Coordinates of C-alpha atoms in Angstrom, one line a residue:
X16 CA 206.4 -99.1 236.4
X17 CA 208.2 -96.4 237.9
X18 CA 210.4 -94.4 235.8
X19 CA 213.3 -97.0 236.9
X20 CA 212.0 -100.0 236.2
X21 CA 211.1 -98.4 232.7
X22 CA 214.7 -97.3 232.4
X23 CA 215.7 -100.8 233.3
X24 CA 213.8 -102.7 230.7
X25 CA 215.1 -99.8 228.0
X26 CA 216.7 -102.6 225.8
X27 CA 213.7 -104.7 225.7
X28 CA 211.7 -101.7 224.6
X29 CA 214.2 -101.1 221.9
X30 CA 215.0 -104.1 220.4
X31 CA 211.1 -104.3 219.8
X32 CA 211.4 -101.0 218.2
X33 CA 213.7 -102.3 215.7
X34 CA 211.8 -105.0 215.3
X35 CA 208.2 -103.1 214.4
X36 CA 210.5 -100.4 211.7
X37 CA 211.2 -102.7 209.8
X38 CA 208.7 -105.1 209.6
X39 CA 206.8 -101.5 209.0
X40 CA 209.6 -100.7 206.4
X41 CA 209.2 -104.2 205.2
X42 CA 205.4 -104.5 205.2
X43 CA 204.7 -100.7 204.1
X44 CA 208.0 -99.1 201.6
X45 CA 206.2 -96.0 199.9
X46 CA 205.1 -94.9 203.6
X47 CA 209.6 -94.0 203.7
X48 CA 208.9 -90.4 202.6
X49 CA 205.8 -89.9 205.8
X50 CA 208.9 -91.3 208.5
X51 CA 211.7 -89.5 207.3
X52 CA 210.3 -86.2 208.0
X53 CA 208.6 -87.3 211.0
X54 CA 212.6 -88.0 212.4
X55 CA 213.3 -84.8 212.8
X56 CA 210.3 -83.4 215.0
X57 CA 210.9 -86.6 216.9
X58 CA 214.5 -85.9 217.7
X59 CA 214.0 -82.8 218.5
X60 CA 211.2 -83.7 221.1
X61 CA 214.5 -86.8 222.5
X62 CA 216.8 -84.0 222.5
X63 CA 215.0 -81.3 224.3
X64 CA 213.6 -84.0 227.0
X65 CA 217.4 -85.2 227.2
X66 CA 219.2 -82.2 227.4
X67 CA 216.9 -80.1 230.2
X68 CA 217.6 -83.2 232.7
X69 CA 221.2 -82.0 232.7
X70 CA 221.6 -79.0 234.7
X71 CA 223.4 -77.3 231.4
X72 CA 223.4 -73.5 233.7
X73 CA 225.2 -75.1 236.8
X74 CA 228.8 -75.6 235.3
X75 CA 230.0 -74.2 238.9
X76 CA 228.2 -77.3 240.6
X77 CA 231.0 -79.7 238.3
X78 CA 234.0 -78.5 239.1
X79 CA 234.0 -78.6 242.9
X80 CA 235.5 -82.4 243.2
X81 CA 238.0 -81.2 240.9
X82 CA 240.0 -85.2 241.1
X83 CA 236.3 -86.9 239.8
X84 CA 236.1 -84.7 237.5
X85 CA 239.4 -84.4 235.7
X86 CA 239.8 -88.4 235.7
X87 CA 236.2 -88.0 233.9
X88 CA 238.0 -85.6 231.4
X89 CA 241.0 -87.6 231.1
X90 CA 239.3 -90.1 230.6
X91 CA 236.3 -89.1 228.4
X92 CA 238.0 -86.4 225.8
X93 CA 242.1 -87.9 226.0
X94 CA 242.8 -92.3 226.3
X95 CA 239.1 -93.5 225.2
X96 CA 240.4 -91.5 221.8
X97 CA 243.3 -93.0 221.7
X98 CA 241.5 -96.4 222.1
X99 CA 239.0 -95.6 219.5
X100 CA 242.4 -95.0 217.1
X101 CA 243.5 -98.3 218.1
X102 CA 239.9 -100.3 217.6
X103 CA 239.0 -98.1 214.1
X104 CA 242.6 -100.3 212.6
X105 CA 240.7 -103.8 213.0
X106 CA 237.3 -101.8 211.5
X107 CA 237.0 -102.3 207.6
X108 CA 238.1 -99.5 205.3
X109 CA 234.5 -98.8 203.9
X110 CA 234.3 -95.4 205.3
X111 CA 230.3 -95.5 206.2
X112 CA 231.1 -97.7 209.3
X113 CA 233.8 -95.8 210.4
X114 CA 231.6 -93.0 210.1
X115 CA 229.6 -94.5 212.3
X116 CA 232.4 -95.8 215.1
X117 CA 234.2 -92.3 215.3
X118 CA 230.1 -89.9 215.7
X119 CA 229.4 -93.1 218.5
X120 CA 232.0 -94.2 220.5
X121 CA 234.3 -90.3 220.5
X122 CA 231.3 -88.8 222.7
X123 CA 230.3 -89.1 225.9
X124 CA 227.0 -90.4 227.5
X125 CA 225.1 -87.3 229.2
X126 CA 222.0 -88.7 230.5
X127 CA 221.3 -92.8 231.2
X128 CA 224.7 -92.5 232.9
X129 CA 223.3 -91.5 234.7
X130 CA 220.4 -93.8 235.7
X131 CA 222.8 -96.9 235.7
X132 CA 225.1 -95.1 238.0
X133 CA 222.1 -95.1 240.4
X134 CA 221.1 -98.9 239.3
X135 CA 225.0 -99.8 240.1
X136 CA 225.4 -98.2 243.1
X137 CA 227.6 -94.9 242.0
X138 CA 227.2 -91.6 243.2
X139 CA 224.5 -89.9 241.5
X140 CA 225.3 -86.3 242.5
X141 CA 228.4 -86.1 241.3
X142 CA 227.0 -88.1 237.9
X143 CA 224.4 -85.2 237.8
X144 CA 227.3 -82.1 238.3
X145 CA 229.5 -83.3 235.3
X146 CA 227.3 -84.0 232.6
X147 CA 226.8 -80.5 231.4
X148 CA 230.6 -80.3 231.5
X149 CA 230.5 -83.4 229.2
X150 CA 227.5 -81.9 226.7
X151 CA 229.6 -78.4 226.5
X152 CA 233.3 -80.5 226.3
X153 CA 231.7 -83.0 223.5
X154 CA 229.8 -80.8 221.4
X155 CA 233.1 -78.3 220.8
X156 CA 235.8 -81.2 220.6
X157 CA 233.8 -83.5 217.8
X158 CA 235.0 -81.9 215.0
X159 CA 238.1 -81.3 216.0
X160 CA 238.2 -85.2 217.1
X161 CA 236.5 -85.8 213.7
X162 CA 239.4 -83.9 211.6
X163 CA 242.4 -86.1 213.5
X164 CA 240.8 -89.7 213.0
X165 CA 239.3 -89.4 209.7
X166 CA 239.9 -89.9 206.0
X167 CA 239.2 -87.3 203.5
X168 CA 235.9 -88.8 202.2
X169 CA 234.2 -88.6 206.1
X170 CA 235.5 -85.5 206.2
X171 CA 233.9 -84.4 202.7
X172 CA 230.8 -85.8 203.5
X173 CA 230.7 -84.0 206.7
X174 CA 230.2 -81.0 204.8
X175 CA 228.2 -77.7 206.3
X176 CA 226.3 -77.4 204.1
X177 CA 225.0 -81.5 204.4
X178 CA 225.5 -80.8 208.4
X179 CA 223.1 -77.4 208.9
X180 CA 220.1 -79.1 209.5
X181 CA 222.0 -81.7 212.3
X182 CA 223.1 -78.4 213.5
X183 CA 219.7 -76.7 214.1
X184 CA 218.4 -80.2 215.8
X185 CA 221.2 -80.5 217.6
X186 CA 221.0 -76.2 218.6
X187 CA 217.8 -75.8 219.2
X188 CA 216.6 -78.1 221.5
X189 CA 220.2 -77.4 223.9
X190 CA 218.3 -73.8 223.5
X191 CA 215.7 -74.3 224.7
X192 CA 216.5 -76.2 227.9
X193 CA 219.0 -74.2 228.0
X194 CA 216.2 -71.1 228.6
X195 CA 213.2 -73.8 229.5
X196 CA 216.7 -74.6 232.9
X197 CA 216.5 -71.5 234.1
X198 CA 212.3 -70.1 233.9
X199 CA 212.5 -73.5 235.9
X200 CA 215.5 -71.6 238.5
X201 CA 213.3 -68.5 238.7
X202 CA 210.4 -70.7 239.3
X203 CA 210.6 -73.6 240.9
X204 CA 207.2 -74.4 241.3
X205 CA 206.7 -75.8 238.3
X206 CA 209.9 -78.2 238.5
X207 CA 207.5 -80.9 238.2
X208 CA 207.7 -80.1 234.6
X209 CA 211.4 -81.8 234.0
X210 CA 209.8 -84.6 236.4
X211 CA 206.8 -85.1 233.8
X212 CA 209.9 -84.9 230.2
X213 CA 212.5 -87.6 232.3
X214 CA 209.7 -90.2 230.8
X215 CA 209.8 -89.1 227.4
X216 CA 213.2 -90.0 226.5
X217 CA 212.4 -94.0 226.1
X218 CA 209.3 -93.9 224.7
X219 CA 211.4 -90.6 222.2
X220 CA 214.3 -93.0 221.4
X221 CA 211.7 -96.5 220.3
X222 CA 209.3 -93.9 218.2
X223 CA 213.3 -92.9 216.4
X224 CA 214.1 -96.1 216.4
X225 CA 211.0 -97.3 215.0
X226 CA 211.3 -94.5 211.9
X227 CA 214.8 -94.7 211.4
X228 CA 214.3 -99.0 211.7
X229 CA 211.5 -98.5 208.9
X230 CA 213.3 -96.0 206.4
X231 CA 216.6 -97.4 206.5
X232 CA 215.4 -101.3 205.8
X233 CA 217.8 -101.8 203.2
X234 CA 221.4 -100.1 204.7
X235 CA 220.0 -102.5 208.1
X236 CA 219.7 -105.1 206.1
X237 CA 223.5 -104.7 204.6
X238 CA 224.0 -104.2 207.5
X239 CA 222.9 -107.2 209.3
X240 CA 226.7 -108.9 208.1
X241 CA 228.8 -106.2 210.0
X242 CA 228.3 -107.6 213.0
X243 CA 231.2 -110.3 213.0
X244 CA 233.4 -107.4 212.3
X245 CA 231.1 -104.1 214.7
X246 CA 230.3 -106.5 218.2
X247 CA 233.2 -107.4 219.3
X248 CA 234.9 -103.9 218.8
X249 CA 231.5 -102.4 221.1
X250 CA 232.4 -104.9 223.1
X251 CA 236.3 -104.5 223.2
X252 CA 235.7 -101.1 223.9
X253 CA 232.9 -101.7 227.1
X254 CA 236.0 -103.8 228.7
X255 CA 238.7 -101.6 228.5
X256 CA 236.9 -98.9 229.4
X257 CA 235.6 -100.0 232.6
X258 CA 238.7 -101.6 233.0
X259 CA 241.1 -97.6 231.8
X260 CA 238.3 -96.8 235.1
X261 CA 239.6 -99.6 237.1
X262 CA 243.4 -98.6 236.5
X263 CA 242.3 -94.3 237.1
X264 CA 240.4 -95.3 240.3
X265 CA 242.9 -97.1 241.7
X266 CA 245.9 -94.5 241.3
X267 CA 244.2 -91.3 242.4
X268 CA 242.2 -93.4 245.3
X269 CA 239.4 -92.3 244.3
X270 CA 236.7 -93.6 247.2
X271 CA 234.7 -97.0 245.6
X272 CA 231.3 -95.3 245.0
X273 CA 232.9 -92.1 242.7
X274 CA 235.3 -95.3 241.1
X275 CA 231.7 -96.5 239.9
X276 CA 230.6 -93.4 238.5
X277 CA 234.0 -92.8 236.2
X278 CA 233.3 -96.5 235.0
X279 CA 229.9 -95.6 233.6
X280 CA 230.8 -92.6 232.6
X281 CA 233.6 -93.7 230.2
X282 CA 231.1 -97.2 228.6
X283 CA 228.1 -94.8 227.8
X284 CA 228.4 -93.0 224.5
X285 CA 225.9 -90.5 223.2
X286 CA 224.1 -91.9 220.5
X287 CA 220.9 -88.9 221.0
X288 CA 223.3 -86.5 219.7
X289 CA 225.4 -88.1 217.4
X290 CA 222.3 -89.4 215.3
X291 CA 221.7 -85.6 213.3
X292 CA 224.8 -85.7 212.4
X293 CA 224.2 -89.7 211.1
X294 CA 221.0 -88.4 209.5
X295 CA 221.7 -85.2 207.7
X296 CA 224.3 -87.1 205.4
X297 CA 223.8 -87.3 202.2
X298 CA 222.8 -90.4 199.8
X299 CA 225.3 -93.5 200.6
X300 CA 226.0 -92.7 203.8
X301 CA 223.0 -94.8 205.6
X302 CA 224.9 -97.5 207.3
X303 CA 226.0 -93.9 209.8
X304 CA 223.1 -94.3 211.6
X305 CA 222.8 -97.8 211.5
X306 CA 225.8 -98.2 213.0
X307 CA 224.9 -95.8 216.2
X308 CA 221.3 -97.4 216.4
X309 CA 223.3 -101.4 216.7
X310 CA 226.3 -99.5 219.3
X311 CA 223.4 -98.8 220.8
X312 CA 221.9 -101.7 221.3
X313 CA 224.8 -103.4 222.1
X314 CA 226.2 -100.9 224.6
X315 CA 222.6 -101.5 226.8
X316 CA 223.3 -105.5 227.1
X317 CA 226.1 -104.5 228.3
X318 CA 225.2 -102.0 230.9
X319 CA 223.1 -104.7 232.2
X320 CA 226.3 -107.1 232.2
X321 CA 227.9 -103.8 233.8
X322 CA 225.6 -103.3 236.8
X323 CA 226.5 -107.4 237.9
X324 CA 230.1 -106.8 237.2
X325 CA 231.0 -103.0 238.6
X326 CA 229.5 -103.5 242.0
X327 CA 230.1 -107.3 242.0
X328 CA 233.5 -107.7 240.9
X329 CA 235.2 -105.2 239.8
X330 CA 235.0 -101.9 242.8
X331 CA 233.7 -104.3 245.5

């Protein structure tokens, strides 16, 4: 099996991981504290392997094609936040549910959208080039979006005192990935290190899902009743994101391969990045992490549809 085949099958891997975690948590609830301690180092490894695939030190490459980059940024950081605000009106008043939706839908993906762009006939070099800009802007803008869109109860839960572990879990692998990229630029003979680590995100995310499901069994059970509310919201996001890409591509006369890449960028979200914030929240907010995992699963099934719809119907 090559890496592309592994990534094609990731949705089934994650579903099995979710089931395995629930069975583990039900059978041995006493191991919950041990699994919670394992979760943070696994997340650090996951984020490091993911960030290393992003050309963090090559922002200059991202802005070569200003039209394409401008559309990606307009869609991800101006128009989609407006869509998220509109979708928020259809959600129940539960602040944990709203926070989970805000966290996961406001940040564009910087990893598997490249894979889906490749599978869907998109422009992979441009997908790779724009990822560091997407990553940098989402880190800078997410606090502003939450301040604008979240209510007071959510703002209290996101206090800096509670969030410092999440900031460390994100900042440490980000810094290590940047240093590793610099080292690889100086020593290109070791580029195989990056290729080997490119295999890690799928199995590591599966481990993260197992650990979350096993330690949050009660929250997962409680979230089952939310499926009729959350799944339509996540599906609506996928639909409107693709239609938005179609509109932007038509208005700007974007080439077909770039238009497909734009659609995958707008449709995929960065659940890896926001999971640490969800897990750092105080007791009573466990639903936030469950919402993020649920969105990831819905998105992956949505990508299977995207891979048929985008190259064959939306952007032929």
